[in-house]
PDB file of C-alpha atoms in Angstrom:
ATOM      1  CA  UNK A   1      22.237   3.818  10.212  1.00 37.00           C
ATOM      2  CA  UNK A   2      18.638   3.663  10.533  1.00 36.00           C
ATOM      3  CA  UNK A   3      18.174   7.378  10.592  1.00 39.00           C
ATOM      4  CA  UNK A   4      20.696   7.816   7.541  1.00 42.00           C
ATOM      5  CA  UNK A   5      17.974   5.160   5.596  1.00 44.00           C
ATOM      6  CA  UNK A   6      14.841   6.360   6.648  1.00 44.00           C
ATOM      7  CA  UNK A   7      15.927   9.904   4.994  1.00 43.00           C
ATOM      8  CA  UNK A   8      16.578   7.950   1.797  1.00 43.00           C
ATOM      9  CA  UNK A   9      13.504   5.447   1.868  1.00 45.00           C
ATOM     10  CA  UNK A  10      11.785   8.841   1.171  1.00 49.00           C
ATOM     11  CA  UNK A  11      12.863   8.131  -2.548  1.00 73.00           C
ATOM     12  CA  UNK A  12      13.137   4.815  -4.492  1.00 82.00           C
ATOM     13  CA  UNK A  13      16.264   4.772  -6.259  1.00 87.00           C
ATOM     14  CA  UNK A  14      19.809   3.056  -6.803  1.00 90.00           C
ATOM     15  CA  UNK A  15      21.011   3.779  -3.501  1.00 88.00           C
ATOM     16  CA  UNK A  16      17.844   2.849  -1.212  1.00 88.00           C
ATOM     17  CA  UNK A  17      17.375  -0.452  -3.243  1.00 91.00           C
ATOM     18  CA  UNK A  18      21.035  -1.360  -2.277  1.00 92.00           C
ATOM     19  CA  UNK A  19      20.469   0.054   1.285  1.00 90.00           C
ATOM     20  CA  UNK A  20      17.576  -2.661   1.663  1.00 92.00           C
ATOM     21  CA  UNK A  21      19.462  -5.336  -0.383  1.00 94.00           C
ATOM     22  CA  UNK A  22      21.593  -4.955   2.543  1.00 94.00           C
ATOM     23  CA  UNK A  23      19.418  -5.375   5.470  1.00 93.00           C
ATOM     24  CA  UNK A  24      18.201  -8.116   3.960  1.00 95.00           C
ATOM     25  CA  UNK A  25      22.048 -10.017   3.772  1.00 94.00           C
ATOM     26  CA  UNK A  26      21.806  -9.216   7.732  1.00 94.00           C
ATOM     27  CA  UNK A  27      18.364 -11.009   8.000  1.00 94.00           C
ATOM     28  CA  UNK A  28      19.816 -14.055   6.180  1.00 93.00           C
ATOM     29  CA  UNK A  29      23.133 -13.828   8.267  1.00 91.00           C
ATOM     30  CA  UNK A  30      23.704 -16.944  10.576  1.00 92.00           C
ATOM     31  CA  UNK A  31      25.338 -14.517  13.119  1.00 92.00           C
ATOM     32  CA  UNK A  32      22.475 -14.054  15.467  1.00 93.00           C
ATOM     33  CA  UNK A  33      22.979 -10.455  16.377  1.00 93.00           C
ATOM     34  CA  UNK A  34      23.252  -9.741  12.474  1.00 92.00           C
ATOM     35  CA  UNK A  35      20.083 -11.251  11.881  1.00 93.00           C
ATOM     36  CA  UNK A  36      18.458  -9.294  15.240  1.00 93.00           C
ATOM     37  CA  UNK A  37      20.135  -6.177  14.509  1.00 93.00           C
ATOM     38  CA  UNK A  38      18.448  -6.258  10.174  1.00 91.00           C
ATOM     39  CA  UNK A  39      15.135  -7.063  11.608  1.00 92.00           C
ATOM     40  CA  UNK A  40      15.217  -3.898  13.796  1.00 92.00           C
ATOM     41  CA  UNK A  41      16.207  -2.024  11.249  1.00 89.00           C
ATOM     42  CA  UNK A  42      13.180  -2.967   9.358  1.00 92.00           C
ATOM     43  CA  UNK A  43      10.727  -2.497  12.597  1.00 90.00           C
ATOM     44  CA  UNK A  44      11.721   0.770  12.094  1.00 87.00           C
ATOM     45  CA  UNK A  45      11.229   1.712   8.476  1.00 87.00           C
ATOM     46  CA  UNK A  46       7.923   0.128   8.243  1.00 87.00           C
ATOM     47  CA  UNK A  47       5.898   3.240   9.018  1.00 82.00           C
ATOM     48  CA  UNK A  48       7.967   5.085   6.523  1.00 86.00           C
ATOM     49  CA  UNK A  49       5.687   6.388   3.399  1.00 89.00           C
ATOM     50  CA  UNK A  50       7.227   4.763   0.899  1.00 90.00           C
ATOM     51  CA  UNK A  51       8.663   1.496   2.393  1.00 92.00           C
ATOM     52  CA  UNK A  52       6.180  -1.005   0.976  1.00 92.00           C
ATOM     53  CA  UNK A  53       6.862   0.132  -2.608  1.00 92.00           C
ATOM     54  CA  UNK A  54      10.508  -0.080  -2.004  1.00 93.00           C
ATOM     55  CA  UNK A  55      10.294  -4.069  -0.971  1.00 95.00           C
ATOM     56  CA  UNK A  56       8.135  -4.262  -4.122  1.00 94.00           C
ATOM     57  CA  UNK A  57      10.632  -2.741  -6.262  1.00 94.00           C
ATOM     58  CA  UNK A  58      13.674  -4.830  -4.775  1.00 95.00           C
ATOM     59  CA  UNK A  59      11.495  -7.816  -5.742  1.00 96.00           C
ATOM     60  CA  UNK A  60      11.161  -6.425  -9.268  1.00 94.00           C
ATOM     61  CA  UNK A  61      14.850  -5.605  -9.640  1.00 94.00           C
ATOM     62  CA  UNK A  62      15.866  -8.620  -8.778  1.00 95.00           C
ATOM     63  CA  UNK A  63      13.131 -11.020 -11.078  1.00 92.00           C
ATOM     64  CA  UNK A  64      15.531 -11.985 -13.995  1.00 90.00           C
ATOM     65  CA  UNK A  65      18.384 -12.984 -11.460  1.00 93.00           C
ATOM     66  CA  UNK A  66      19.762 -16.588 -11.642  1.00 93.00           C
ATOM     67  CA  UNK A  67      22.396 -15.590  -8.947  1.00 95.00           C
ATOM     68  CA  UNK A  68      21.633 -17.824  -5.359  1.00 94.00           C
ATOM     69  CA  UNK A  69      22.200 -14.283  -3.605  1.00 94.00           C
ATOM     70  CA  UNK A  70      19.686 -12.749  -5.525  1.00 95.00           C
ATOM     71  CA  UNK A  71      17.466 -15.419  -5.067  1.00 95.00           C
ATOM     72  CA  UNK A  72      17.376 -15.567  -1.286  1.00 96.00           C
ATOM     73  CA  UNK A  73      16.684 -12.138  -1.318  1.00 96.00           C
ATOM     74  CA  UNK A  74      13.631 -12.205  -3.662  1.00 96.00           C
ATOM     75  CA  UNK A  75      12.346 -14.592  -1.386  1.00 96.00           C
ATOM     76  CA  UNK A  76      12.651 -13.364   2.188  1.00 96.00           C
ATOM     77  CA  UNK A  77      11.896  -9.488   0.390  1.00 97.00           C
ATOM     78  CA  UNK A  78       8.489 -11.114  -0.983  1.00 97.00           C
ATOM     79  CA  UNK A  79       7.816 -13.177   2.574  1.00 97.00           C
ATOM     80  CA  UNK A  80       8.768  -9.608   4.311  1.00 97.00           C
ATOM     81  CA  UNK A  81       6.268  -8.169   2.519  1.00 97.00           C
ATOM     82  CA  UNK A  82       3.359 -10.512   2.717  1.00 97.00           C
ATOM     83  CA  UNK A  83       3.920  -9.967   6.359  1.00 96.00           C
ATOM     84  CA  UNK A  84       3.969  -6.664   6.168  1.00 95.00           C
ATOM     85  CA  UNK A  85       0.642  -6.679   4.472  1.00 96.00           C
ATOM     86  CA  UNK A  86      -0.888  -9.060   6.653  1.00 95.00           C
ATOM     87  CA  UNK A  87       0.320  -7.122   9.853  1.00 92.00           C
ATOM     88  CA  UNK A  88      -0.668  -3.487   8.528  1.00 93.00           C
ATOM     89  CA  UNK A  89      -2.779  -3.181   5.840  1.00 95.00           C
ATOM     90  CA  UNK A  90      -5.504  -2.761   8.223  1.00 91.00           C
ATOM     91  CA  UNK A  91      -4.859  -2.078  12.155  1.00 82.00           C
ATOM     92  CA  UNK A  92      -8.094  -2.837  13.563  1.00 75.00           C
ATOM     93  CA  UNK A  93      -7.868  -2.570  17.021  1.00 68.00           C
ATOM     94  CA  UNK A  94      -4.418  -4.014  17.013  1.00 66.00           C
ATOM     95  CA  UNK A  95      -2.664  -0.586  17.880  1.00 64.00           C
ATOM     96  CA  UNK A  96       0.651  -2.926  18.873  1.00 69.00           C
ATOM     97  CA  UNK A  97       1.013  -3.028  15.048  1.00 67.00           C
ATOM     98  CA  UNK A  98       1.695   0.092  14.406  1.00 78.00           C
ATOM     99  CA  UNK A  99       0.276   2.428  11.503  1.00 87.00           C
ATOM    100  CA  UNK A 100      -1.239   0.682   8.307  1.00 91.00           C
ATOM    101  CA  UNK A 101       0.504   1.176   5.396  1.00 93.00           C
ATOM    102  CA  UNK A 102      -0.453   4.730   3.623  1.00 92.00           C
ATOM    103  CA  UNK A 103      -3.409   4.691   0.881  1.00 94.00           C
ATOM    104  CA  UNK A 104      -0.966   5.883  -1.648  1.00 92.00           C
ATOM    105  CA  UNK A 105       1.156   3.133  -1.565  1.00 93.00           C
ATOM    106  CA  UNK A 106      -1.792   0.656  -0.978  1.00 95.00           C
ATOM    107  CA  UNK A 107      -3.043   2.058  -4.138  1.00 95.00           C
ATOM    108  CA  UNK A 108      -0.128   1.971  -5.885  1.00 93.00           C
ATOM    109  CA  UNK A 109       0.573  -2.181  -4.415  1.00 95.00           C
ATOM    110  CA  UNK A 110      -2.912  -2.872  -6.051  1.00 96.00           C
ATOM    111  CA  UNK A 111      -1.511  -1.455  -9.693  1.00 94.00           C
ATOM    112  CA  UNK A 112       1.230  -3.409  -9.631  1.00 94.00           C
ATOM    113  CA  UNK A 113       0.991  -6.444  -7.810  1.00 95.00           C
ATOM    114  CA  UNK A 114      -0.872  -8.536 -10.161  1.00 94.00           C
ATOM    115  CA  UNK A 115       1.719  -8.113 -12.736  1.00 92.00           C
ATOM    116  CA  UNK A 116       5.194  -8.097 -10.976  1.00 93.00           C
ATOM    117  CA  UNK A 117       3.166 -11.751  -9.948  1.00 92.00           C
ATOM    118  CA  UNK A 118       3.074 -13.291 -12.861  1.00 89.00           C
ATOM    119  CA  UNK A 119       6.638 -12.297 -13.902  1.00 89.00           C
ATOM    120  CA  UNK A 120       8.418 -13.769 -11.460  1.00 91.00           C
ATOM    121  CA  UNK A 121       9.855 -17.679 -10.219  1.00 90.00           C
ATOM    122  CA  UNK A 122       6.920 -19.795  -8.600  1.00 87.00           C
ATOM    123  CA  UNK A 123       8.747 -19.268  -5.838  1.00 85.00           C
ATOM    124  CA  UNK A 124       8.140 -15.898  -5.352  1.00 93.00           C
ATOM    125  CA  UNK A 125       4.914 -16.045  -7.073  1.00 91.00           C
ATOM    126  CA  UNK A 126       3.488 -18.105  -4.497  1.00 90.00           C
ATOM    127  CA  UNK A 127       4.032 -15.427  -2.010  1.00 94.00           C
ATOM    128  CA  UNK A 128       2.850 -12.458  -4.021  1.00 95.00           C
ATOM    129  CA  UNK A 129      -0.267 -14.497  -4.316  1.00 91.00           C
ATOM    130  CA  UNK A 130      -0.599 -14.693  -0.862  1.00 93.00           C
ATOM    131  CA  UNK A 131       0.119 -11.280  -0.692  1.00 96.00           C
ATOM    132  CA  UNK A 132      -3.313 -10.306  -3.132  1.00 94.00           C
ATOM    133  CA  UNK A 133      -5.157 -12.627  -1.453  1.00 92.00           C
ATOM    134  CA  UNK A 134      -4.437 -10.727   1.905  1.00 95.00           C
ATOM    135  CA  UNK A 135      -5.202  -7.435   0.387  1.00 96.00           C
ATOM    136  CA  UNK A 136      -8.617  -9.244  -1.615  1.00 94.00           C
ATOM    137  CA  UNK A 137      -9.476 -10.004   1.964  1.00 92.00           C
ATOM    138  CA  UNK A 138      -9.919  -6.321   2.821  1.00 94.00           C
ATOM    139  CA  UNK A 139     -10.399  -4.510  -0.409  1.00 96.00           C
ATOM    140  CA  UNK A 140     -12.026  -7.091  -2.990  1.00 94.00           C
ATOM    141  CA  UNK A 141     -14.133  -6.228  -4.725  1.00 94.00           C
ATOM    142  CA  UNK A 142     -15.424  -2.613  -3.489  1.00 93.00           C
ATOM    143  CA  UNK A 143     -12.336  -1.012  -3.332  1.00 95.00           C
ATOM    144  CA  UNK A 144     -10.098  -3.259  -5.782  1.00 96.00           C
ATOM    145  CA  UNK A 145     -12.862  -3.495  -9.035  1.00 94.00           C
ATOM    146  CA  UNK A 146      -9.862  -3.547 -11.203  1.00 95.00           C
ATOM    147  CA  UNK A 147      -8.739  -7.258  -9.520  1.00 96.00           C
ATOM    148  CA  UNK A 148     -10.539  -9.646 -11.387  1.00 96.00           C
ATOM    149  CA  UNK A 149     -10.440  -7.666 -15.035  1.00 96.00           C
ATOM    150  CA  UNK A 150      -6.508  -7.846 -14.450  1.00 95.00           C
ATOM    151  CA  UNK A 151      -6.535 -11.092 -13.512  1.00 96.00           C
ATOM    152  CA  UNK A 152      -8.466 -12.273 -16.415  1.00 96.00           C
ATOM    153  CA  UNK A 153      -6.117 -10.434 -18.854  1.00 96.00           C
ATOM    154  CA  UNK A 154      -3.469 -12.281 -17.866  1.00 95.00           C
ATOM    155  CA  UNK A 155      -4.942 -14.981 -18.715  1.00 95.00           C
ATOM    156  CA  UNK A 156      -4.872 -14.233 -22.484  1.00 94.00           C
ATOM    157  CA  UNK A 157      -0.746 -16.035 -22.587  1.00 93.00           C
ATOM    158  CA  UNK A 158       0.645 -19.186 -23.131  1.00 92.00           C
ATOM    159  CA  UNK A 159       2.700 -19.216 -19.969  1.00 94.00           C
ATOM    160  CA  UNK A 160       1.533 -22.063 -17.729  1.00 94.00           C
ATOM    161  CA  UNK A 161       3.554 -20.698 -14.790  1.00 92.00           C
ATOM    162  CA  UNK A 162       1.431 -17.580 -15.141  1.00 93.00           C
ATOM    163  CA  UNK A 163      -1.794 -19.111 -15.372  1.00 95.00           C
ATOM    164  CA  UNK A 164      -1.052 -20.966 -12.578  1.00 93.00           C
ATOM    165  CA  UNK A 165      -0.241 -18.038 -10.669  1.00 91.00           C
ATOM    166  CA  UNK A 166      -3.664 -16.729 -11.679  1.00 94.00           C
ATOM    167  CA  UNK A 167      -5.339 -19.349 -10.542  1.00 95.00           C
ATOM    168  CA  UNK A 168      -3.255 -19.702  -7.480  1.00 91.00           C
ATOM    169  CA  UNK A 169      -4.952 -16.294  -6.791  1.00 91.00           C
ATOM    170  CA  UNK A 170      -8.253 -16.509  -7.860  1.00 95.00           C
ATOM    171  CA  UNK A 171      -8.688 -19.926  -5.569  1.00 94.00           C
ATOM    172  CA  UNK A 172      -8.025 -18.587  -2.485  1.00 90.00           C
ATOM    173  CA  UNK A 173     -10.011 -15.220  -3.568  1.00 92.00           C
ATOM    174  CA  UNK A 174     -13.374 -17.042  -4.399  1.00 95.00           C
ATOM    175  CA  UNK A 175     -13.041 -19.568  -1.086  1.00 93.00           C
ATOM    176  CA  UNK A 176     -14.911 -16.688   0.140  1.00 92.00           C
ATOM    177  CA  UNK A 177     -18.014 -18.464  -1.279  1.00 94.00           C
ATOM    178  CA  UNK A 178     -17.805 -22.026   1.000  1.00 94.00           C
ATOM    179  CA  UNK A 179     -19.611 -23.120   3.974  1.00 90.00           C
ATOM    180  CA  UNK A 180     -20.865 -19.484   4.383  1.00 89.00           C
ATOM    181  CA  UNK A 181     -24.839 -18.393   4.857  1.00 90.00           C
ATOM    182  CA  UNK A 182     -26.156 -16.880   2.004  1.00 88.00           C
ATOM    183  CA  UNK A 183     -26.243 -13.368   2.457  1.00 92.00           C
ATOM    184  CA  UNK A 184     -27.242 -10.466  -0.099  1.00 93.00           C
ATOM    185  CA  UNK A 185     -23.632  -9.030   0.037  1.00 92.00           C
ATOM    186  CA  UNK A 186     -22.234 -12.393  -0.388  1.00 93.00           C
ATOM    187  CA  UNK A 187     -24.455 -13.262  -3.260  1.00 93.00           C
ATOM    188  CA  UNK A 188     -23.898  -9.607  -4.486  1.00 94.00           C
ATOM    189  CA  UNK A 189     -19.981 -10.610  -4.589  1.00 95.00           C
ATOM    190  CA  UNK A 190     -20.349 -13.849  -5.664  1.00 95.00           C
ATOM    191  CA  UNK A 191     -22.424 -12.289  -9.287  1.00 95.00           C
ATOM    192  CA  UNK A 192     -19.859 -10.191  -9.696  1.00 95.00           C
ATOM    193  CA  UNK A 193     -17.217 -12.664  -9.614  1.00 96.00           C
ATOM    194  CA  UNK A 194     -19.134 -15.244 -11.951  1.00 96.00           C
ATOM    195  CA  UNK A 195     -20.070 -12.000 -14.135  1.00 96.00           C
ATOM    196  CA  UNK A 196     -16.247 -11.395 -14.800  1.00 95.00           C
ATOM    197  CA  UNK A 197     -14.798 -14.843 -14.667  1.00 97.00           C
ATOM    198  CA  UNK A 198     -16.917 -17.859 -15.651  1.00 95.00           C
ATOM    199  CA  UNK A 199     -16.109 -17.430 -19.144  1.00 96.00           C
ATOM    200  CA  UNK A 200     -12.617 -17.465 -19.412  1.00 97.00           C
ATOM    201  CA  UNK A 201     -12.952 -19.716 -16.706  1.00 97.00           C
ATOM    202  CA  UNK A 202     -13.468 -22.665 -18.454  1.00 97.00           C
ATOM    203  CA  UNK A 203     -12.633 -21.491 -21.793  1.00 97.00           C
ATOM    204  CA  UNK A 204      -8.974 -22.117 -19.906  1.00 97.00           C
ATOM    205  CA  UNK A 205     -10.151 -25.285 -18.637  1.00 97.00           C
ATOM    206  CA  UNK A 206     -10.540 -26.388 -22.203  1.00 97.00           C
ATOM    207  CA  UNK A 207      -7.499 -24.963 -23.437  1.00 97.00           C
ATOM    208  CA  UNK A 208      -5.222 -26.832 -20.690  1.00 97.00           C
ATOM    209  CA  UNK A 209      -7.276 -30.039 -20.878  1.00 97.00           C
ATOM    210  CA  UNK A 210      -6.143 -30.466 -24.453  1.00 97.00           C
ATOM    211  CA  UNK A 211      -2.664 -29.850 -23.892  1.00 97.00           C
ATOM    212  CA  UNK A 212      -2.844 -32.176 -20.973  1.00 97.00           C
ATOM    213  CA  UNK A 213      -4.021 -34.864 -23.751  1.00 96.00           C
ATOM    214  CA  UNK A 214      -1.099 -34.466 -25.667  1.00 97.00           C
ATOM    215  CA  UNK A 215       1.752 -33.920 -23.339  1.00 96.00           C
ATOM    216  CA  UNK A 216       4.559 -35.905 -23.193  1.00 95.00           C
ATOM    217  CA  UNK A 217       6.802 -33.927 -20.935  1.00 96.00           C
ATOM    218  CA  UNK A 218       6.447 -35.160 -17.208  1.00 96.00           C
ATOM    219  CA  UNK A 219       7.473 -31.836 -15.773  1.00 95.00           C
ATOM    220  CA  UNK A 220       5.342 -29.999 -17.840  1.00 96.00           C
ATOM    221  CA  UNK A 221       2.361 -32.308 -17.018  1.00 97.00           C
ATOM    222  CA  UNK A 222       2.941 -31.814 -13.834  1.00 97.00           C
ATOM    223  CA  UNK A 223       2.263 -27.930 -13.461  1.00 96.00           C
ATOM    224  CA  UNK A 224      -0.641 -28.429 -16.828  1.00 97.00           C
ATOM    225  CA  UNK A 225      -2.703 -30.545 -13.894  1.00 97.00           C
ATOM    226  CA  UNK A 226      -1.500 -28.524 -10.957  1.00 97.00           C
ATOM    227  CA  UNK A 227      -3.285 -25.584 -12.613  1.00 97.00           C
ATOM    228  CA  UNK A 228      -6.204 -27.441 -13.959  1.00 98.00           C
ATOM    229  CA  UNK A 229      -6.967 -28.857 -10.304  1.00 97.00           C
ATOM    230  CA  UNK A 230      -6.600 -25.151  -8.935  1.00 97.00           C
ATOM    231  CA  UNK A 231      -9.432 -24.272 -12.130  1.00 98.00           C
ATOM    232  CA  UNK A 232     -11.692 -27.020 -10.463  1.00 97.00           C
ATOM    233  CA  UNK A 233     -11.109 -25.105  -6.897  1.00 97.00           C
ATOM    234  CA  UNK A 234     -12.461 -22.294  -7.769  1.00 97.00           C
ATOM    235  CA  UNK A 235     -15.147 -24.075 -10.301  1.00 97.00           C
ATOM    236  CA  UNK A 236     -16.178 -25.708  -6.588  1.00 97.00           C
ATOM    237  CA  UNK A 237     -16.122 -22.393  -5.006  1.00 96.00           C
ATOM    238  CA  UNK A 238     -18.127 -20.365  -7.557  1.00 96.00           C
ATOM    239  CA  UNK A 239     -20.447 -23.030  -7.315  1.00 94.00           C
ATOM    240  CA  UNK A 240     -20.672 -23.636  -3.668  1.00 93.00           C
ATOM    241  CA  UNK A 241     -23.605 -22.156  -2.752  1.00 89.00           C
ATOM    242  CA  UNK A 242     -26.038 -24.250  -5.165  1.00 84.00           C
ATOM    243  CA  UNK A 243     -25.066 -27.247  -4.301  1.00 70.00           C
TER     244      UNK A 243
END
């Protein structure tokens, strides 16, 4: 079996999507050698060129889905690959962890990611977050410039669930800026970052604290000051250094 979909992980279509959809019903199983016998099956395609892209696509396939199946696996696809990131995106000295996942696909994660992000359930998009901010760790901003543009197009919307997920993002990106010496790289970073995002920054923080005055909706109050405390995070981070 795992040989059979290694050979068609080489391509992303109908049949490998279902393949994975799959392995990921055995990972969910409450038979324990179900469960044991998916994961392995994984271990194995994870140095496959390819395989990221195809847990990214699942993800994507699966975003308009009401369906509880569906649902568990968007979320153990997007935990599986924020692991997956975190474990190979860069090896280090950690040869146990096997190859890191091929520039092509990294390149093609960092097109994408951003956007599949803010189209999906907060409970998904709270792990694709986590996902960027993993990559941001590594690549931001030197060899990820397009980050920050991205993420401040998305903020041109109306959706509250996708600001949120912006913001989401951006705070744990900029935390990179407290109770750290100044350095010239980190103050290099740090203009960049108030270069492209101040601005919209709290031109959002405006926006959202007049809706928040006339809100009557406890639910949607609730994610309105969710996101505006995430817009004072990274107002605290951006400013971290001067104070």
């Amino acid at each position: 079996l795992i040989v059979k979909f290694c050979s068609q992980l080489m391509e992303i279509n109908e049949q490998s999507l279902n393949s994975l959809n799959q392995v990921f019903v055995s990972i969910l199983s409450p038979d324990n050698a179900s469960r044991k016998a998916g994961e392995e099956y994984l271990r194995n395609l994870e140095s496959q060129k390819g395989f990221s892209l195809l847990l990214l696509t699942l993800i994507n396939k699966l975003v308009q889905s009401t369906s509880p199946h569906d649902i568990s696996i968007r979320q153990c696809t997007a935990v599986y690959l924020k692991n997956l990131v975190k474990r190979r995106w860069e090896i280090g000295d950690d040869t146990s962890a096997g190859p890191p996942i091929p520039q092509p696909d990294k390149d093609t994660i960092k097109t994408h990611i951003v956007d599949l992000m803010c189209a999906v359930p907060p409970d998904v998009q709270k792990q694709l977050a986590e996902t960027v901010t993993l990559i941001s760790k590594y690549d931001f901003p030197e060899k990820w410039l397009q980050l920050l543009p991205t993420l401040v197009s998305k903020l041109a919307t109306d959706d509250i669930q996708v600001i949120k997920g912006v913001m989401l993002t951006a705070n744990s990106i900029m935390k990179r800026f407290r109770y750290v010496f100044k350095t010239d790289n980190l103050y290099r970073e740090l203009a960049f970052c108030l270069e492209g995002f101040q601005v919209p920054l709290l031109e959002k923080y405006k926006q959202i604290e007049l809706q928040i005055n006339i809100c009557k909706n406890a639910k949607e109050l609730s994610v309105l000051l969710e996101t505006q405390r995430l817009i004072n995070r990274v107002f605290f981070s951006l400013n971290w250094q001067d104070i």
